[in-house]
mmCIF file of the C-alpha atoms, coordinates in Angstrom:
data_MODEL
# 
_entry.id   MODEL 
# 
loop_
_atom_site.group_PDB 
_atom_site.id 
_atom_site.type_symbol 
_atom_site.label_atom_id 
_atom_site.label_alt_id 
_atom_site.label_comp_id 
_atom_site.label_asym_id 
_atom_site.label_entity_id 
_atom_site.label_seq_id 
_atom_site.pdbx_PDB_ins_code 
_atom_site.Cartn_x 
_atom_site.Cartn_y 
_atom_site.Cartn_z 
_atom_site.occupancy 
_atom_site.B_iso_or_equiv 
_atom_site.pdbx_formal_charge 
_atom_site.auth_seq_id 
_atom_site.auth_comp_id 
_atom_site.auth_asym_id 
_atom_site.auth_atom_id 
_atom_site.pdbx_PDB_model_num 
ATOM 1   C CA . MET A 1 1   ? -4.502  9.927   15.542  1.00 0.00 ? 1   MET A CA 1 
ATOM 2   C CA . TRP A 1 2   ? -2.682  9.009   11.758  1.00 0.00 ? 2   TRP A CA 1 
ATOM 3   C CA . THR A 1 3   ? -4.621  9.022   8.824   1.00 0.00 ? 3   THR A CA 1 
ATOM 4   C CA . ILE A 1 4   ? -3.525  6.067   6.745   1.00 0.00 ? 4   ILE A CA 1 
ATOM 5   C CA . PRO A 1 5   ? -5.918  4.323   3.686   1.00 0.00 ? 5   PRO A CA 1 
ATOM 6   C CA . ILE A 1 6   ? -3.861  0.933   2.636   1.00 0.00 ? 6   ILE A CA 1 
ATOM 7   C CA . ILE A 1 7   ? -5.643  1.070   -0.754  1.00 0.00 ? 7   ILE A CA 1 
ATOM 8   C CA . ASN A 1 8   ? -4.922  -2.792  -2.570  1.00 0.00 ? 8   ASN A CA 1 
ATOM 9   C CA . GLY A 1 9   ? -5.084  -3.459  -6.855  1.00 0.00 ? 9   GLY A CA 1 
ATOM 10  C CA . PRO A 1 10  ? -5.818  -5.788  -8.782  1.00 0.00 ? 10  PRO A CA 1 
ATOM 11  C CA . ASN A 1 11  ? -6.429  -9.661  -8.002  1.00 0.00 ? 11  ASN A CA 1 
ATOM 12  C CA . LEU A 1 12  ? -5.125  -9.033  -3.880  1.00 0.00 ? 12  LEU A CA 1 
ATOM 13  C CA . ASN A 1 13  ? -8.840  -9.714  -2.846  1.00 0.00 ? 13  ASN A CA 1 
ATOM 14  C CA . LEU A 1 14  ? -8.082  -13.213 -3.252  1.00 0.00 ? 14  LEU A CA 1 
ATOM 15  C CA . THR A 1 15  ? -4.717  -12.978 -1.266  1.00 0.00 ? 15  THR A CA 1 
ATOM 16  C CA . GLY A 1 16  ? -4.791  -16.229 0.777   1.00 0.00 ? 16  GLY A CA 1 
ATOM 17  C CA . ILE A 1 17  ? -6.271  -18.535 -1.864  1.00 0.00 ? 17  ILE A CA 1 
ATOM 18  C CA . ARG A 1 18  ? -4.396  -17.934 -4.952  1.00 0.00 ? 18  ARG A CA 1 
ATOM 19  C CA . GLU A 1 19  ? -0.845  -18.659 -5.404  1.00 0.00 ? 19  GLU A CA 1 
ATOM 20  C CA . ILE A 1 20  ? -0.169  -19.651 -1.711  1.00 0.00 ? 20  ILE A CA 1 
ATOM 21  C CA . GLU A 1 21  ? 3.237   -20.051 -1.655  1.00 0.00 ? 21  GLU A CA 1 
ATOM 22  C CA . ILE A 1 22  ? 4.142   -17.052 -3.019  1.00 0.00 ? 22  ILE A CA 1 
ATOM 23  C CA . TYR A 1 23  ? 0.857   -14.006 -0.711  1.00 0.00 ? 23  TYR A CA 1 
ATOM 24  C CA . GLY A 1 24  ? 0.855   -17.180 1.515   1.00 0.00 ? 24  GLY A CA 1 
ATOM 25  C CA . SER A 1 25  ? -2.731  -18.985 3.099   1.00 0.00 ? 25  SER A CA 1 
ATOM 26  C CA . GLU A 1 26  ? -4.504  -15.023 5.326   1.00 0.00 ? 26  GLU A CA 1 
ATOM 27  C CA . SER A 1 27  ? -6.148  -13.417 3.969   1.00 0.00 ? 27  SER A CA 1 
ATOM 28  C CA . PHE A 1 28  ? -5.925  -9.552  3.871   1.00 0.00 ? 28  PHE A CA 1 
ATOM 29  C CA . GLU A 1 29  ? -8.937  -8.415  5.342   1.00 0.00 ? 29  GLU A CA 1 
ATOM 30  C CA . GLU A 1 30  ? -7.844  -11.529 8.286   1.00 0.00 ? 30  GLU A CA 1 
ATOM 31  C CA . TYR A 1 31  ? -4.777  -9.264  8.325   1.00 0.00 ? 31  TYR A CA 1 
ATOM 32  C CA . PHE A 1 32  ? -6.200  -6.074  8.624   1.00 0.00 ? 32  PHE A CA 1 
ATOM 33  C CA . LEU A 1 33  ? -8.195  -7.210  10.888  1.00 0.00 ? 33  LEU A CA 1 
ATOM 34  C CA . LEU A 1 34  ? -4.894  -7.752  13.283  1.00 0.00 ? 34  LEU A CA 1 
ATOM 35  C CA . LEU A 1 35  ? -3.865  -4.187  11.990  1.00 0.00 ? 35  LEU A CA 1 
ATOM 36  C CA . LYS A 1 36  ? -5.796  -1.981  12.968  1.00 0.00 ? 36  LYS A CA 1 
ATOM 37  C CA . ASN A 1 37  ? -5.257  -3.950  16.832  1.00 0.00 ? 37  ASN A CA 1 
ATOM 38  C CA . ASP A 1 38  ? -2.672  -3.819  17.172  1.00 0.00 ? 38  ASP A CA 1 
ATOM 39  C CA . LEU A 1 39  ? -1.450  -0.233  15.676  1.00 0.00 ? 39  LEU A CA 1 
ATOM 40  C CA . PRO A 1 40  ? -4.802  1.255   17.264  1.00 0.00 ? 40  PRO A CA 1 
ATOM 41  C CA . ASN A 1 41  ? -2.974  5.082   17.519  1.00 0.00 ? 41  ASN A CA 1 
ATOM 42  C CA . VAL A 1 42  ? -4.038  4.710   13.466  1.00 0.00 ? 42  VAL A CA 1 
ATOM 43  C CA . LYS A 1 43  ? -7.617  5.471   11.988  1.00 0.00 ? 43  LYS A CA 1 
ATOM 44  C CA . PHE A 1 44  ? -6.692  2.758   8.371   1.00 0.00 ? 44  PHE A CA 1 
ATOM 45  C CA . SER A 1 45  ? -9.409  2.572   5.923   1.00 0.00 ? 45  SER A CA 1 
ATOM 46  C CA . TYR A 1 46  ? -8.802  -0.649  3.301   1.00 0.00 ? 46  TYR A CA 1 
ATOM 47  C CA . HIS A 1 47  ? -9.799  -0.245  -0.798  1.00 0.00 ? 47  HIS A CA 1 
ATOM 48  C CA . GLN A 1 48  ? -9.295  -2.816  -3.041  1.00 0.00 ? 48  GLN A CA 1 
ATOM 49  C CA . SER A 1 49  ? -9.846  -2.729  -6.749  1.00 0.00 ? 49  SER A CA 1 
ATOM 50  C CA . ASN A 1 50  ? -9.946  -4.439  -9.918  1.00 0.00 ? 50  ASN A CA 1 
ATOM 51  C CA . HIS A 1 51  ? -10.061 -1.333  -11.860 1.00 0.00 ? 51  HIS A CA 1 
ATOM 52  C CA . GLU A 1 52  ? -6.991  1.551   -12.395 1.00 0.00 ? 52  GLU A CA 1 
ATOM 53  C CA . GLY A 1 53  ? -9.775  4.273   -13.293 1.00 0.00 ? 53  GLY A CA 1 
ATOM 54  C CA . ALA A 1 54  ? -11.189 3.250   -9.301  1.00 0.00 ? 54  ALA A CA 1 
ATOM 55  C CA . LEU A 1 55  ? -8.383  3.254   -7.620  1.00 0.00 ? 55  LEU A CA 1 
ATOM 56  C CA . VAL A 1 56  ? -6.847  6.922   -9.519  1.00 0.00 ? 56  VAL A CA 1 
ATOM 57  C CA . ASP A 1 57  ? -10.645 7.441   -7.835  1.00 0.00 ? 57  ASP A CA 1 
ATOM 58  C CA . ILE A 1 58  ? -9.600  6.438   -4.286  1.00 0.00 ? 58  ILE A CA 1 
ATOM 59  C CA . ILE A 1 59  ? -6.575  8.114   -4.630  1.00 0.00 ? 59  ILE A CA 1 
ATOM 60  C CA . GLN A 1 60  ? -8.200  11.364  -5.179  1.00 0.00 ? 60  GLN A CA 1 
ATOM 61  C CA . SER A 1 61  ? -9.826  10.910  -2.385  1.00 0.00 ? 61  SER A CA 1 
ATOM 62  C CA . PHE A 1 62  ? -8.127  11.463  0.466   1.00 0.00 ? 62  PHE A CA 1 
ATOM 63  C CA . ARG A 1 63  ? -5.827  14.068  -1.308  1.00 0.00 ? 63  ARG A CA 1 
ATOM 64  C CA . LEU A 1 64  ? -7.192  16.566  1.691   1.00 0.00 ? 64  LEU A CA 1 
ATOM 65  C CA . THR A 1 65  ? -7.831  13.623  4.779   1.00 0.00 ? 65  THR A CA 1 
ATOM 66  C CA . ALA A 1 66  ? -4.780  11.295  5.167   1.00 0.00 ? 66  ALA A CA 1 
ATOM 67  C CA . ASP A 1 67  ? -1.799  12.016  6.773   1.00 0.00 ? 67  ASP A CA 1 
ATOM 68  C CA . ALA A 1 68  ? -0.295  9.276   4.544   1.00 0.00 ? 68  ALA A CA 1 
ATOM 69  C CA . LEU A 1 69  ? -1.032  6.352   2.480   1.00 0.00 ? 69  LEU A CA 1 
ATOM 70  C CA . ILE A 1 70  ? 0.632   2.711   1.387   1.00 0.00 ? 70  ILE A CA 1 
ATOM 71  C CA . ILE A 1 71  ? -0.589  0.993   -1.619  1.00 0.00 ? 71  ILE A CA 1 
ATOM 72  C CA . ASN A 1 72  ? -0.270  -2.321  -2.841  1.00 0.00 ? 72  ASN A CA 1 
ATOM 73  C CA . PRO A 1 73  ? -0.827  -1.833  -6.693  1.00 0.00 ? 73  PRO A CA 1 
ATOM 74  C CA . GLY A 1 74  ? 0.198   -5.191  -8.035  1.00 0.00 ? 74  GLY A CA 1 
ATOM 75  C CA . ALA A 1 75  ? 0.148   -5.422  -11.522 1.00 0.00 ? 75  ALA A CA 1 
ATOM 76  C CA . TYR A 1 76  ? -0.679  -2.507  -12.138 1.00 0.00 ? 76  TYR A CA 1 
ATOM 77  C CA . THR A 1 77  ? 3.046   -0.764  -10.721 1.00 0.00 ? 77  THR A CA 1 
ATOM 78  C CA . HIS A 1 78  ? 4.833   -2.057  -13.442 1.00 0.00 ? 78  HIS A CA 1 
ATOM 79  C CA . THR A 1 79  ? 2.185   -0.266  -16.217 1.00 0.00 ? 79  THR A CA 1 
ATOM 80  C CA . SER A 1 80  ? -0.125  2.181   -14.961 1.00 0.00 ? 80  SER A CA 1 
ATOM 81  C CA . VAL A 1 81  ? 1.242   6.479   -15.948 1.00 0.00 ? 81  VAL A CA 1 
ATOM 82  C CA . ALA A 1 82  ? -2.380  6.752   -14.533 1.00 0.00 ? 82  ALA A CA 1 
ATOM 83  C CA . LEU A 1 83  ? -1.988  5.293   -10.621 1.00 0.00 ? 83  LEU A CA 1 
ATOM 84  C CA . ARG A 1 84  ? 1.853   7.783   -10.885 1.00 0.00 ? 84  ARG A CA 1 
ATOM 85  C CA . ASP A 1 85  ? 0.158   10.651  -12.201 1.00 0.00 ? 85  ASP A CA 1 
ATOM 86  C CA . ALA A 1 86  ? -2.870  10.065  -8.818  1.00 0.00 ? 86  ALA A CA 1 
ATOM 87  C CA . LEU A 1 87  ? 0.236   9.506   -5.941  1.00 0.00 ? 87  LEU A CA 1 
ATOM 88  C CA . SER A 1 88  ? 2.105   12.335  -8.227  1.00 0.00 ? 88  SER A CA 1 
ATOM 89  C CA . SER A 1 89  ? -1.426  14.951  -7.197  1.00 0.00 ? 89  SER A CA 1 
ATOM 90  C CA . VAL A 1 90  ? -0.967  14.133  -3.229  1.00 0.00 ? 90  VAL A CA 1 
ATOM 91  C CA . ASP A 1 91  ? 0.976   15.991  -0.681  1.00 0.00 ? 91  ASP A CA 1 
ATOM 92  C CA . PHE A 1 92  ? 1.301   13.160  1.914   1.00 0.00 ? 92  PHE A CA 1 
ATOM 93  C CA . PRO A 1 93  ? 4.917   10.279  1.950   1.00 0.00 ? 93  PRO A CA 1 
ATOM 94  C CA . ILE A 1 94  ? 3.544   7.270   0.032   1.00 0.00 ? 94  ILE A CA 1 
ATOM 95  C CA . ALA A 1 95  ? 4.603   3.614   0.503   1.00 0.00 ? 95  ALA A CA 1 
ATOM 96  C CA . GLU A 1 96  ? 4.451   1.169   -2.184  1.00 0.00 ? 96  GLU A CA 1 
ATOM 97  C CA . VAL A 1 97  ? 4.146   -2.487  -0.325  1.00 0.00 ? 97  VAL A CA 1 
ATOM 98  C CA . HIS A 1 98  ? 3.980   -5.360  -2.269  1.00 0.00 ? 98  HIS A CA 1 
ATOM 99  C CA . ILE A 1 99  ? 3.365   -8.893  -0.375  1.00 0.00 ? 99  ILE A CA 1 
ATOM 100 C CA . SER A 1 100 ? 6.338   -10.630 -2.793  1.00 0.00 ? 100 SER A CA 1 
ATOM 101 C CA . SER A 1 101 ? 10.285  -9.833  -3.330  1.00 0.00 ? 101 SER A CA 1 
ATOM 102 C CA . VAL A 1 102 ? 9.418   -8.235  -6.692  1.00 0.00 ? 102 VAL A CA 1 
ATOM 103 C CA . ARG A 1 103 ? 13.595  -8.229  -6.745  1.00 0.00 ? 103 ARG A CA 1 
ATOM 104 C CA . ASN A 1 104 ? 13.168  -11.926 -7.193  1.00 0.00 ? 104 ASN A CA 1 
ATOM 105 C CA . ARG A 1 105 ? 9.947   -12.298 -9.698  1.00 0.00 ? 105 ARG A CA 1 
ATOM 106 C CA . GLU A 1 106 ? 9.779   -12.120 -13.207 1.00 0.00 ? 106 GLU A CA 1 
ATOM 107 C CA . THR A 1 107 ? 12.059  -9.068  -15.205 1.00 0.00 ? 107 THR A CA 1 
ATOM 108 C CA . PHE A 1 108 ? 9.052   -7.673  -16.081 1.00 0.00 ? 108 PHE A CA 1 
ATOM 109 C CA . ARG A 1 109 ? 7.694   -7.502  -12.260 1.00 0.00 ? 109 ARG A CA 1 
ATOM 110 C CA . GLN A 1 110 ? 11.635  -5.599  -11.791 1.00 0.00 ? 110 GLN A CA 1 
ATOM 111 C CA . THR A 1 111 ? 10.039  -2.054  -12.218 1.00 0.00 ? 111 THR A CA 1 
ATOM 112 C CA . SER A 1 112 ? 8.496   0.076   -10.743 1.00 0.00 ? 112 SER A CA 1 
ATOM 113 C CA . MET A 1 113 ? 5.807   3.341   -12.395 1.00 0.00 ? 113 MET A CA 1 
ATOM 114 C CA . ILE A 1 114 ? 4.847   4.509   -9.404  1.00 0.00 ? 114 ILE A CA 1 
ATOM 115 C CA . GLN A 1 115 ? 8.719   3.567   -6.927  1.00 0.00 ? 115 GLN A CA 1 
ATOM 116 C CA . ASP A 1 116 ? 10.311  7.511   -8.090  1.00 0.00 ? 116 ASP A CA 1 
ATOM 117 C CA . VAL A 1 117 ? 6.952   9.882   -6.761  1.00 0.00 ? 117 VAL A CA 1 
ATOM 118 C CA . CYS A 1 118 ? 6.565   7.073   -3.577  1.00 0.00 ? 118 CYS A CA 1 
ATOM 119 C CA . TYR A 1 119 ? 8.960   7.602   0.142   1.00 0.00 ? 119 TYR A CA 1 
ATOM 120 C CA . PHE A 1 120 ? 9.801   4.214   -0.578  1.00 0.00 ? 120 PHE A CA 1 
ATOM 121 C CA . GLN A 1 121 ? 9.502   0.627   -1.366  1.00 0.00 ? 121 GLN A CA 1 
ATOM 122 C CA . LEU A 1 122 ? 9.170   -2.610  0.417   1.00 0.00 ? 122 LEU A CA 1 
ATOM 123 C CA . SER A 1 123 ? 8.562   -5.826  -0.931  1.00 0.00 ? 123 SER A CA 1 
ATOM 124 C CA . GLY A 1 124 ? 9.509   -9.373  -0.188  1.00 0.00 ? 124 GLY A CA 1 
ATOM 125 C CA . TYR A 1 125 ? 8.631   -9.491  3.772   1.00 0.00 ? 125 TYR A CA 1 
ATOM 126 C CA . GLY A 1 126 ? 5.087   -11.223 3.547   1.00 0.00 ? 126 GLY A CA 1 
ATOM 127 C CA . LEU A 1 127 ? 1.925   -8.896  4.252   1.00 0.00 ? 127 LEU A CA 1 
ATOM 128 C CA . GLU A 1 128 ? 4.131   -7.620  6.740   1.00 0.00 ? 128 GLU A CA 1 
ATOM 129 C CA . SER A 1 129 ? 4.892   -5.787  4.697   1.00 0.00 ? 129 SER A CA 1 
ATOM 130 C CA . TYR A 1 130 ? 1.976   -3.603  5.138   1.00 0.00 ? 130 TYR A CA 1 
ATOM 131 C CA . ARG A 1 131 ? 2.845   -3.199  9.286   1.00 0.00 ? 131 ARG A CA 1 
ATOM 132 C CA . MET A 1 132 ? 6.516   -3.034  8.208   1.00 0.00 ? 132 MET A CA 1 
ATOM 133 C CA . ALA A 1 133 ? 5.368   0.378   5.080   1.00 0.00 ? 133 ALA A CA 1 
ATOM 134 C CA . CYS A 1 134 ? 3.386   1.901   8.059   1.00 0.00 ? 134 CYS A CA 1 
ATOM 135 C CA . LEU A 1 135 ? 6.269   2.075   11.282  1.00 0.00 ? 135 LEU A CA 1 
ATOM 136 C CA . ARG A 1 136 ? 8.256   3.728   9.200   1.00 0.00 ? 136 ARG A CA 1 
ATOM 137 C CA . LEU A 1 137 ? 5.471   6.459   7.752   1.00 0.00 ? 137 LEU A CA 1 
ATOM 138 C CA . LEU A 1 138 ? 4.813   6.987   11.452  1.00 0.00 ? 138 LEU A CA 1 
ATOM 139 C CA . GLU A 1 139 ? 8.180   7.123   12.312  1.00 0.00 ? 139 GLU A CA 1 
ATOM 140 C CA . TYR A 1 140 ? 7.934   9.916   9.790   1.00 0.00 ? 140 TYR A CA 1 
ATOM 141 C CA . LEU A 1 141 ? 4.838   11.408  10.687  1.00 0.00 ? 141 LEU A CA 1 
ATOM 142 C CA . ASN A 1 142 ? 5.974   11.929  13.822  1.00 0.00 ? 142 ASN A CA 1 
ATOM 143 C CA . ALA A 1 143 ? 9.313   13.582  13.565  1.00 0.00 ? 143 ALA A CA 1 
ATOM 144 C CA . THR A 1 144 ? 8.515   15.769  10.787  1.00 0.00 ? 144 THR A CA 1 
ATOM 145 C CA . ALA A 1 145 ? 5.342   17.132  11.282  1.00 0.00 ? 145 ALA A CA 1 
ATOM 146 C CA . SER A 1 146 ? 3.178   18.420  14.533  1.00 0.00 ? 146 SER A CA 1 
ATOM 147 C CA . SER A 1 147 ? 0.072   17.409  14.138  1.00 0.00 ? 147 SER A CA 1 
ATOM 148 C CA . PRO A 1 148 ? -2.637  14.655  12.810  1.00 0.00 ? 148 PRO A CA 1 
ATOM 149 C CA . VAL A 1 149 ? -4.648  15.872  9.950   1.00 0.00 ? 149 VAL A CA 1 
ATOM 150 C CA . SER A 1 150 ? -8.177  14.408  11.780  1.00 0.00 ? 150 SER A CA 1 
# 
């Protein structure tokens, strides 16, 4: 069983409520239950914070226990050197995920401070971006590693 935490940044706790035309009407918590049911061979955990330092602490807490990581840093994608440094400290593949298509949003959202320390970036597929990222990470893990951490 692979261990893949999902970390969401600021305002993503309002998914399903905030800007439905951009982020959809389903809450992340509802989606997360479906994801766990659809991929029972993955040990998922879900973490969300509106605070940059808390996100750094969460990332660091998985340095030795995760096989991969999915992160949607929200607005911190475009501003946080601290998150970039925390992500650089881990030795497993990271997927940067965004619900909306950041390339089709405001100019300031088109720059990612973390993209080059991630295995890949996926955006624009709504909440399904998380499942797609997980499947790609699993493909990589199964092809390159001999056994999960856990």
